[in-house]
CSV table of N, CA and C in Angstrom, one decimal:
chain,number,residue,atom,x,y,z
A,1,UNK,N,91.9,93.1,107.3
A,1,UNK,CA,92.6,93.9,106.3
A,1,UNK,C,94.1,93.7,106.4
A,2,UNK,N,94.5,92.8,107.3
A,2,UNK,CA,95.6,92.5,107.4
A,2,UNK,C,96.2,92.4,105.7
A,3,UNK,N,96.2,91.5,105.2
A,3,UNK,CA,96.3,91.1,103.3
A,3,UNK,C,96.5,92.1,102.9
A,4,UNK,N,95.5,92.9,102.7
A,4,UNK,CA,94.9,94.1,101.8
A,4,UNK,C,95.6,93.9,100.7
A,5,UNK,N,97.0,94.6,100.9
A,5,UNK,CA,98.0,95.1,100.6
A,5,UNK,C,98.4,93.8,99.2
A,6,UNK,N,98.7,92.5,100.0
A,6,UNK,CA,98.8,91.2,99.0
A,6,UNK,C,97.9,91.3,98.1
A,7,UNK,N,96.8,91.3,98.2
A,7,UNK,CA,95.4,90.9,97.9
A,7,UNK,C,95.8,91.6,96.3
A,8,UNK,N,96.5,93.3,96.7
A,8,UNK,CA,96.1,94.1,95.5
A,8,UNK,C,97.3,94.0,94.5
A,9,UNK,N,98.0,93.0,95.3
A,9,UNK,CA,98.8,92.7,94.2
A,9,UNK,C,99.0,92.1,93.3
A,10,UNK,N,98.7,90.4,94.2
A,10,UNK,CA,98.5,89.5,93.1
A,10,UNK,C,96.9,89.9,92.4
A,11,UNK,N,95.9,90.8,92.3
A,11,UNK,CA,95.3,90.9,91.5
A,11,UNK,C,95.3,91.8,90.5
A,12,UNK,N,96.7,92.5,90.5
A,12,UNK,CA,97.2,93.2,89.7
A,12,UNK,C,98.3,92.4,88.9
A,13,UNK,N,98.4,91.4,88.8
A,13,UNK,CA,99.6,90.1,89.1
A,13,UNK,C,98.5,89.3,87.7
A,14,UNK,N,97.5,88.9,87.9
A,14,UNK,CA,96.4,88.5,87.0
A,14,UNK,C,95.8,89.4,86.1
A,15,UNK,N,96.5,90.5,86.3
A,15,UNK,CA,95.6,91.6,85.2
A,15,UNK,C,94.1,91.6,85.1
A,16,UNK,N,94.0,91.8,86.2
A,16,UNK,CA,92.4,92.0,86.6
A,16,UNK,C,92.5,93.6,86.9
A,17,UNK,N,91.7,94.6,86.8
A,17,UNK,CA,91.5,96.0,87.0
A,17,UNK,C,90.5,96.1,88.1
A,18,UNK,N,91.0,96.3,89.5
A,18,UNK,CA,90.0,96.9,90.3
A,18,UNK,C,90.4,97.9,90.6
A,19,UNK,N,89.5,99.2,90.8
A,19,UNK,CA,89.4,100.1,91.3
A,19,UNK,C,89.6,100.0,93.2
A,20,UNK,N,90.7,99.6,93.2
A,20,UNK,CA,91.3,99.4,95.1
A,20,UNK,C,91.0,101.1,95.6
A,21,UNK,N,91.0,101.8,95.4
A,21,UNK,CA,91.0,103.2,95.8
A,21,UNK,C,89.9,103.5,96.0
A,22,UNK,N,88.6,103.2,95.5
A,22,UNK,CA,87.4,103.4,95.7
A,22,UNK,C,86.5,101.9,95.9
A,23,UNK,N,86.8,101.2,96.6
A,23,UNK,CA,86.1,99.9,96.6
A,23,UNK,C,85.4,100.2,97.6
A,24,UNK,N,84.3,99.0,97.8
A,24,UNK,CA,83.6,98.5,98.8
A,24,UNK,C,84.1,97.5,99.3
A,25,UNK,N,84.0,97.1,101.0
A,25,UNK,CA,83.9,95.8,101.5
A,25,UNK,C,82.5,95.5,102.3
A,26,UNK,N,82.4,94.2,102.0
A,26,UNK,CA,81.1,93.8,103.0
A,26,UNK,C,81.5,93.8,103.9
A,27,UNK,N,82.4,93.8,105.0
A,27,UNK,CA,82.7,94.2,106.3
A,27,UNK,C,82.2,95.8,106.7
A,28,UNK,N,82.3,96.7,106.2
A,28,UNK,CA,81.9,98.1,106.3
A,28,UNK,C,80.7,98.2,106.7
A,29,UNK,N,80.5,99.4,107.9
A,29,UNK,CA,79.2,99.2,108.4
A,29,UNK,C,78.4,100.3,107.3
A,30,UNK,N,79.2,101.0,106.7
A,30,UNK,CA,78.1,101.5,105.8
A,30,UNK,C,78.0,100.8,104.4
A,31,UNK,N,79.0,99.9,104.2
A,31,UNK,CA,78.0,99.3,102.9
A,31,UNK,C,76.9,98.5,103.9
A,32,UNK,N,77.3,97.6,104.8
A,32,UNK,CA,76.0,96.7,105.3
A,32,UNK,C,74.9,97.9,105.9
A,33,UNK,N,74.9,98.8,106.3
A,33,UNK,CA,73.9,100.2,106.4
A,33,UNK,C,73.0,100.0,104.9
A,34,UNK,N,73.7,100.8,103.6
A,34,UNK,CA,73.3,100.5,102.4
A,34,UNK,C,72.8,99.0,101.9
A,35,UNK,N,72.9,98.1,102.1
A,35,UNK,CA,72.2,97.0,101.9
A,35,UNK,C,71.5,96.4,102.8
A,36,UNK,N,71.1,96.8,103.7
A,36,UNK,CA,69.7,97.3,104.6
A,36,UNK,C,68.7,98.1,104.3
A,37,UNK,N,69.2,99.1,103.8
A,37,UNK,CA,68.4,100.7,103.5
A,37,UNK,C,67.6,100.1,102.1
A,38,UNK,N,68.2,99.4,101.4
A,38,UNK,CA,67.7,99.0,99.7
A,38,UNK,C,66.9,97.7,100.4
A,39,UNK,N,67.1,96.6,101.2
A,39,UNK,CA,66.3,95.7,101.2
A,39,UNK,C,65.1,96.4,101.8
A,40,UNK,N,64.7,97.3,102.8
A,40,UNK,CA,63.8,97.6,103.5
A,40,UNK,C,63.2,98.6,102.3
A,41,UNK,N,63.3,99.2,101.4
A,41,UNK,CA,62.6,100.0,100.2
A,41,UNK,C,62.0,99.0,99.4
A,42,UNK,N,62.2,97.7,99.5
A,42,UNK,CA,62.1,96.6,98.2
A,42,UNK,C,60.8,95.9,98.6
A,43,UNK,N,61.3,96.1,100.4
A,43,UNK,CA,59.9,95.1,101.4
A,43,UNK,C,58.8,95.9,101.3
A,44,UNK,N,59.1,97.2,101.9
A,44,UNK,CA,58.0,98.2,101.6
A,44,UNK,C,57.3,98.1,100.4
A,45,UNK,N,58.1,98.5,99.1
A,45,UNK,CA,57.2,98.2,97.9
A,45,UNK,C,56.2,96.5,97.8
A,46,UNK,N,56.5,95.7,98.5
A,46,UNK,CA,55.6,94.3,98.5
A,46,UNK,C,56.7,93.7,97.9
A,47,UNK,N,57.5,93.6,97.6
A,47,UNK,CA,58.6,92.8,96.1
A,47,UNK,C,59.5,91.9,97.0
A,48,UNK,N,59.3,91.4,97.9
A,48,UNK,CA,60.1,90.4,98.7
A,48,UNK,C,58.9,89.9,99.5
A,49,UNK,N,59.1,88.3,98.7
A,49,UNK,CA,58.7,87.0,99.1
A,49,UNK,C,59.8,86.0,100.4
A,50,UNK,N,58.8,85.5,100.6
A,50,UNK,CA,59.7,84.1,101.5
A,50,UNK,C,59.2,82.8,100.2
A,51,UNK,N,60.7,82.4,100.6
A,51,UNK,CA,60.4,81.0,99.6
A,51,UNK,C,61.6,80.1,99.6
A,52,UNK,N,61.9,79.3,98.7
A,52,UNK,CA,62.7,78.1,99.3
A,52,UNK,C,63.3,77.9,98.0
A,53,UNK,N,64.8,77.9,97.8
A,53,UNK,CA,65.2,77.4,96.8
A,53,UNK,C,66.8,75.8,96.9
A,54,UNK,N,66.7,75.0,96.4
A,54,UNK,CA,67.5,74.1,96.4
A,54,UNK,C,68.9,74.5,96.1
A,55,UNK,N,70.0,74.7,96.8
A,55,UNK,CA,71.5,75.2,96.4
A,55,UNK,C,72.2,74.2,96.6
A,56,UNK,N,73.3,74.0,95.6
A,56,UNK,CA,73.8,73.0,95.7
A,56,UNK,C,74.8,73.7,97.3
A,57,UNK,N,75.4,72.2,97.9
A,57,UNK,CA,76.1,72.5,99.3
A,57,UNK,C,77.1,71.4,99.3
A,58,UNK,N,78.5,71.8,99.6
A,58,UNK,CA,79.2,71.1,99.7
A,58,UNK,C,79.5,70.5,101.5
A,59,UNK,N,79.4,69.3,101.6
A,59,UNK,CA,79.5,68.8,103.0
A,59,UNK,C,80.7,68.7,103.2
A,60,UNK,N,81.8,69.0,102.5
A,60,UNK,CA,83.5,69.5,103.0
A,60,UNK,C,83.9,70.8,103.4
A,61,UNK,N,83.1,71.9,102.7
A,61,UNK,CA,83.6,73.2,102.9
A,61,UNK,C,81.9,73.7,103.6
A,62,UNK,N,81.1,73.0,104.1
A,62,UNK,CA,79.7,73.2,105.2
A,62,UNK,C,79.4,74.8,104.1
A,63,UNK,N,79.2,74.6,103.0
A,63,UNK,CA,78.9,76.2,102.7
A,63,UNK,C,78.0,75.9,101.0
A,64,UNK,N,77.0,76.9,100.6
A,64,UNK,CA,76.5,77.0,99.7
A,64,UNK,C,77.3,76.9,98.6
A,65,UNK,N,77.1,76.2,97.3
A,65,UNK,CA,78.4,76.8,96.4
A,65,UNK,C,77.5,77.4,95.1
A,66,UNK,N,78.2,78.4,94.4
A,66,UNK,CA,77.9,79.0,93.3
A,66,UNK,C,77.4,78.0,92.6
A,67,UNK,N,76.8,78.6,91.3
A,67,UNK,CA,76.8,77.8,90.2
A,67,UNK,C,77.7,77.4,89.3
A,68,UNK,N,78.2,78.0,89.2
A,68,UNK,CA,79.8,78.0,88.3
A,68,UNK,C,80.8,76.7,89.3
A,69,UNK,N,80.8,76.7,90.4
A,69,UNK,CA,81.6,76.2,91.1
A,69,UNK,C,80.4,74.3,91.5
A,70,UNK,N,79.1,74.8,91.5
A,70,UNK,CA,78.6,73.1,91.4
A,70,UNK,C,78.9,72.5,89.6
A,71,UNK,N,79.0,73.4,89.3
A,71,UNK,CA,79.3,73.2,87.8
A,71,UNK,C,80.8,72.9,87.5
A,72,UNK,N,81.5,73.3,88.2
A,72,UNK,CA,83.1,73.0,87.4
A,72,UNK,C,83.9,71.5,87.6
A,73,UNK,N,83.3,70.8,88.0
A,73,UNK,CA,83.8,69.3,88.4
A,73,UNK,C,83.1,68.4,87.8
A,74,UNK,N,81.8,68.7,87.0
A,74,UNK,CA,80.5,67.9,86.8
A,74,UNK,C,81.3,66.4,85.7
A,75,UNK,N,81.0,65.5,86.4
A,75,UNK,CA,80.9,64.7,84.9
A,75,UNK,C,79.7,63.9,84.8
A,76,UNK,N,79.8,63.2,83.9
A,76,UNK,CA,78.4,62.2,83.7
A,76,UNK,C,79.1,60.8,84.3
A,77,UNK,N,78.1,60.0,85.6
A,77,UNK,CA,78.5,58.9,85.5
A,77,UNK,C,77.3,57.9,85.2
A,78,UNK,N,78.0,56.8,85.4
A,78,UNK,CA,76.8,55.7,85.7
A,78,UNK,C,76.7,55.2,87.5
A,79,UNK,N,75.2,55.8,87.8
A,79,UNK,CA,75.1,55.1,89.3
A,79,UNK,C,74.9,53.5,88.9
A,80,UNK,N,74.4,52.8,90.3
A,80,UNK,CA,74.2,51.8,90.2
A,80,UNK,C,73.1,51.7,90.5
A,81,UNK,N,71.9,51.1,89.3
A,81,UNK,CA,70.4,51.1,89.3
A,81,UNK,C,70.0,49.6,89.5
A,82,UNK,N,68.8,49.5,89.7
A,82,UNK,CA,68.1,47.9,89.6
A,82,UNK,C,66.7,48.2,89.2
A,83,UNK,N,66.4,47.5,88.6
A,83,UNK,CA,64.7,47.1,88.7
A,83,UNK,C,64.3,45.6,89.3
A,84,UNK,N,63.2,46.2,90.2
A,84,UNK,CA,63.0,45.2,91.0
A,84,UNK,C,61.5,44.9,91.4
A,85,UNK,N,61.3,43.9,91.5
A,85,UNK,CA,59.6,43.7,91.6
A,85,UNK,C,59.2,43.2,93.0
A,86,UNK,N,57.9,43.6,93.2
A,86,UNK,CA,57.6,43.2,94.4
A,86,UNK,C,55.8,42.5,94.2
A,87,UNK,N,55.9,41.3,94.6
A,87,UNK,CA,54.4,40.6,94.3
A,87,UNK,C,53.6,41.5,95.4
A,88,UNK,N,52.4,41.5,94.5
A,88,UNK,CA,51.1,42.0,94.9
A,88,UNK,C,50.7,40.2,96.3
A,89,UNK,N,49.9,41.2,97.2
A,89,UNK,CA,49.6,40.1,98.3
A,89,UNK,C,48.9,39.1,97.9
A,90,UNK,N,48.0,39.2,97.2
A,90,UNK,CA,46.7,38.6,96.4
A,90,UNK,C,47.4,37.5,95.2
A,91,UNK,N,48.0,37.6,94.8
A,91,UNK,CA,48.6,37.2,93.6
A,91,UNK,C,49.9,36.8,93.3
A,92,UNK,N,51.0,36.3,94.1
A,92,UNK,CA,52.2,36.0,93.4
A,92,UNK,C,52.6,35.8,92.1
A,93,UNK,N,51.5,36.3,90.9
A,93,UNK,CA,52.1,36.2,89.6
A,93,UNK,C,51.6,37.5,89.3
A,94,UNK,N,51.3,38.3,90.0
A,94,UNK,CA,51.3,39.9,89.6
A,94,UNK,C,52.2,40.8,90.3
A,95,UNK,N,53.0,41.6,89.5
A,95,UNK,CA,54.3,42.1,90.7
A,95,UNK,C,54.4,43.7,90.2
A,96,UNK,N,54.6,44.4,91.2
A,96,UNK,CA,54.6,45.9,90.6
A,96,UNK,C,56.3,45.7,90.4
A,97,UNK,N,56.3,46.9,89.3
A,97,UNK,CA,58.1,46.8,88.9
A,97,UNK,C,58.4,48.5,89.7
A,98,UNK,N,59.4,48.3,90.6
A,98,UNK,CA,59.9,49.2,90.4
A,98,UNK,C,61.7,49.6,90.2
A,99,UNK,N,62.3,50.8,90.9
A,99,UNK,CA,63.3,50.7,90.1
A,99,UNK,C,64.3,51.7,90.9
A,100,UNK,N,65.4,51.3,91.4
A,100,UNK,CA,65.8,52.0,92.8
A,100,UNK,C,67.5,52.1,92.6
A,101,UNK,N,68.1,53.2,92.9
A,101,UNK,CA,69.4,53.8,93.1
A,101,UNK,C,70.1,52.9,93.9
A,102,UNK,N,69.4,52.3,95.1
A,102,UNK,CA,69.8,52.3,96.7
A,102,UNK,C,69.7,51.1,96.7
A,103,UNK,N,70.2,50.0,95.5
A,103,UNK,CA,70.0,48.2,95.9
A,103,UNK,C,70.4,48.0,97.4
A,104,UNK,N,71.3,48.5,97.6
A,104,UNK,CA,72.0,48.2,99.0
A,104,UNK,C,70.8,48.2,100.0
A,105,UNK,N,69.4,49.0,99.8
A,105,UNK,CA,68.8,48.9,100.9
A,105,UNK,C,67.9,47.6,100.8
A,106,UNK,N,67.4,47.2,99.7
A,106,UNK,CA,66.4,46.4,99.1
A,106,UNK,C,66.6,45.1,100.5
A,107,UNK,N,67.2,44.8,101.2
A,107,UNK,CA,67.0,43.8,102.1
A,107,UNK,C,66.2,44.2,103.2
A,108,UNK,N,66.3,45.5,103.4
A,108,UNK,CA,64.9,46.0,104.2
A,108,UNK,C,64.1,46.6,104.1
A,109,UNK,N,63.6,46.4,102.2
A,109,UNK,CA,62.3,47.0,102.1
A,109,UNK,C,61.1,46.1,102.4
A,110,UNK,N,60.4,46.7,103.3
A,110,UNK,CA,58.7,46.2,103.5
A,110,UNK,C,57.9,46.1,102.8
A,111,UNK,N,58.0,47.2,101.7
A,111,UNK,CA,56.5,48.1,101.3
A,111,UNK,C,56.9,48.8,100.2
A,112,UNK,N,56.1,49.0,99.3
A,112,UNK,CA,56.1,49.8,98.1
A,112,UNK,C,55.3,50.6,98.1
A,113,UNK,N,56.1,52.8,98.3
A,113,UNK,CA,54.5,53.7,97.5
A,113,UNK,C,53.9,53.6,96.0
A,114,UNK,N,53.3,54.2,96.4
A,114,UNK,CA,52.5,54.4,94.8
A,114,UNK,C,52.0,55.8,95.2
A,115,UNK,N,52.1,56.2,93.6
A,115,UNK,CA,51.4,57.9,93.5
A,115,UNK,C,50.2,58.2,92.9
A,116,UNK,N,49.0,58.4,94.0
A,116,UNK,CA,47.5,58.3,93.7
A,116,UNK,C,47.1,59.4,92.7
A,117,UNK,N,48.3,59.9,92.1
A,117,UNK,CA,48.1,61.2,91.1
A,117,UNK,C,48.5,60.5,89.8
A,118,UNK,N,49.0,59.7,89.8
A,118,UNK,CA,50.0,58.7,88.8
A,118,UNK,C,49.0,57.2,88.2
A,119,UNK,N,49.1,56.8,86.7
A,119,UNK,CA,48.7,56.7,86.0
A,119,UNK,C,49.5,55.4,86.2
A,120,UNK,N,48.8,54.1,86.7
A,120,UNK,CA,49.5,52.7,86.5
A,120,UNK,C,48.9,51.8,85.7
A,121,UNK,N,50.3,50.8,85.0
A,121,UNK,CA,49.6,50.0,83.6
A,121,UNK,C,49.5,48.7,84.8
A,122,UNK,N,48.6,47.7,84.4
A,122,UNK,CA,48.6,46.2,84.2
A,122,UNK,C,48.9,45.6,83.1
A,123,UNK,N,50.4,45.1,82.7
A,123,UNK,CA,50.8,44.8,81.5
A,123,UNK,C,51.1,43.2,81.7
A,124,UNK,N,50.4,42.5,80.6
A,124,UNK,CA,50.5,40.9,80.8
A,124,UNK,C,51.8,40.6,80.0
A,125,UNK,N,52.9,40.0,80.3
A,125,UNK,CA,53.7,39.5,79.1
A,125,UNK,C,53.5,38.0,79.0
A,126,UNK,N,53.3,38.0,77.5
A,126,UNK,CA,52.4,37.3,77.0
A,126,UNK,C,53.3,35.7,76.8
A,127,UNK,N,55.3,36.2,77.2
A,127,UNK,CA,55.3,34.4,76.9
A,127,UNK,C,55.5,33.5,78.3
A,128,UNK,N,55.6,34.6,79.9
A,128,UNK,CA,55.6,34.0,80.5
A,128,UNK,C,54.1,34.6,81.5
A,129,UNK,N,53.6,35.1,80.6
A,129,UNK,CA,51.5,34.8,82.1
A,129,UNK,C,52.3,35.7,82.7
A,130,UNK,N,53.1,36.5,83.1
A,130,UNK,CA,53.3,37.4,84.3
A,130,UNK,C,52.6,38.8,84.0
A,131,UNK,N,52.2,39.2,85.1
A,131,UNK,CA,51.1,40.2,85.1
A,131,UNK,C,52.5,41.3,86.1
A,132,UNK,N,52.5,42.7,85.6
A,132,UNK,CA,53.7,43.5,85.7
A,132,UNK,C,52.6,44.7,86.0
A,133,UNK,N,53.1,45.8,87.3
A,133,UNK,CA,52.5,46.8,87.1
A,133,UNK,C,53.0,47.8,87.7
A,134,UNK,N,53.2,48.9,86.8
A,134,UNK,CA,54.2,50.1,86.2
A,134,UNK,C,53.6,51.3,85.8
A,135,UNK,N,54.0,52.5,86.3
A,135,UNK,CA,53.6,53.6,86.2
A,135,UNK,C,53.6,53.9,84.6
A,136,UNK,N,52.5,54.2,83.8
A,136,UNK,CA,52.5,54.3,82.2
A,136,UNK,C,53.6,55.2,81.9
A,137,UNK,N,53.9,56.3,82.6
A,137,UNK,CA,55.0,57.4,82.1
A,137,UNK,C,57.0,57.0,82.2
A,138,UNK,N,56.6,55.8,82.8
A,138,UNK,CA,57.6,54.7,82.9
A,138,UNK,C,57.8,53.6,81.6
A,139,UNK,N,56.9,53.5,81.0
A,139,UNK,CA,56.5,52.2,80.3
A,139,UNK,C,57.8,51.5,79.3
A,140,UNK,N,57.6,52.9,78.2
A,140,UNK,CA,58.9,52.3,77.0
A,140,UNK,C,60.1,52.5,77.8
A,141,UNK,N,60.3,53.1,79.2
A,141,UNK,CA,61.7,53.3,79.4
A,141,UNK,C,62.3,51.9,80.0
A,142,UNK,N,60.8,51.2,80.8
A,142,UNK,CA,60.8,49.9,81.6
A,142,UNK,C,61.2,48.5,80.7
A,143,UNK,N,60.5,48.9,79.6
A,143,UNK,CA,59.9,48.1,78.4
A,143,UNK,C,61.9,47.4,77.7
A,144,UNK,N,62.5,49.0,77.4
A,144,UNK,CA,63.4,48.9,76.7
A,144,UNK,C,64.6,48.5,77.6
A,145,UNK,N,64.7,49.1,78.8
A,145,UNK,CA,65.8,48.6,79.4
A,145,UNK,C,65.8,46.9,79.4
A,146,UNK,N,64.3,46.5,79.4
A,146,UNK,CA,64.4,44.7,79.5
A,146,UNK,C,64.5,44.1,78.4
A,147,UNK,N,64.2,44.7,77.1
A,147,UNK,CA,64.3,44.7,75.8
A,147,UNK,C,63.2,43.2,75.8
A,148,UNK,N,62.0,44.4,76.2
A,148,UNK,CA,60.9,43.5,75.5
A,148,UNK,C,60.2,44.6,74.5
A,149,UNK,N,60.7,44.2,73.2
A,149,UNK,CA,60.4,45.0,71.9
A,149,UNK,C,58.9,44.9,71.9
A,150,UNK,N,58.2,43.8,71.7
A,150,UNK,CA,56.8,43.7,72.1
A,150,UNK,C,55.8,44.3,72.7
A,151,UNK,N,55.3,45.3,72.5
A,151,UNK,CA,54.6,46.2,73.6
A,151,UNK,C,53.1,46.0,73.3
A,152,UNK,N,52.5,45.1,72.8
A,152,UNK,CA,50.9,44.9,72.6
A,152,UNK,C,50.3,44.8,73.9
């Protein structure tokens, strides 16, 4: 509480209206009393789940940040993408395509997943025999980045 006193100034300084005379602080053992007393009435009724949500976190200030504040710096860039193929063992002229953020790792990939829920094409292109295979929900995005207009 040292501030306080600052605190109500420059926020009177901004023309902001708080009611300083009757406030709350989260430090007070009876608001944290009162926000005990309401979460245990909420548990009781069944209305509090456990569950997991994604918050944006900043690894400079080690702390959760609002949404307004993951939001206030946002721009659009371009990362750096590749598509890259990896031959099937059986076949050096059949290659699954895929398509990765992380080229930087590509010198020590072994192995490619695949998703046994996921829906893959065998697509022949037809001027060089190469046999390509690509998740269908991928297709025209795969298709047009290479700009092979041809899709028979």
């Amino acid at each position: 509480m040292r501030y306080s006193n600052e605190w109500e100034t420059i926020i009177k300084r901004f023309g902001r209206w708080i009611d300083f005379k009757n406030d709350y602080k989260t430090m007070d053992l009876s608001f944290m009393n009162s926000v005990w007393s309401i979460f245990k009435t909420i548990y009781d009724k069944g209305l509090v789940y456990r569950g997991s949500k994604v918050m944006p976190y900043s690894v400079k200030c080690f702390t959760v940040l609002s949404n307004f504040e993951a939001g206030e710096n946002y721009k659009d860039v371009n990362d750096p993408s590749i598509y890259i193929t990896f031959p099937t063992l059986n076949d050096p002229n059949t290659v699954f395509i895929a398509w990765t953020t992380t080229p930087w790792t590509l010198p020590s990939n072994l192995a490619i997943a695949v998703n046994p829920k996921m829906v893959y094409l065998k697509v022949k292109h037809l001027e060089t025999g190469k046999i390509y295979i690509l998740a269908e929900s991928r297709m025209l995005e795969v298709f047009k980045h290479l700009g092979w207009n041809n899709t028979k």
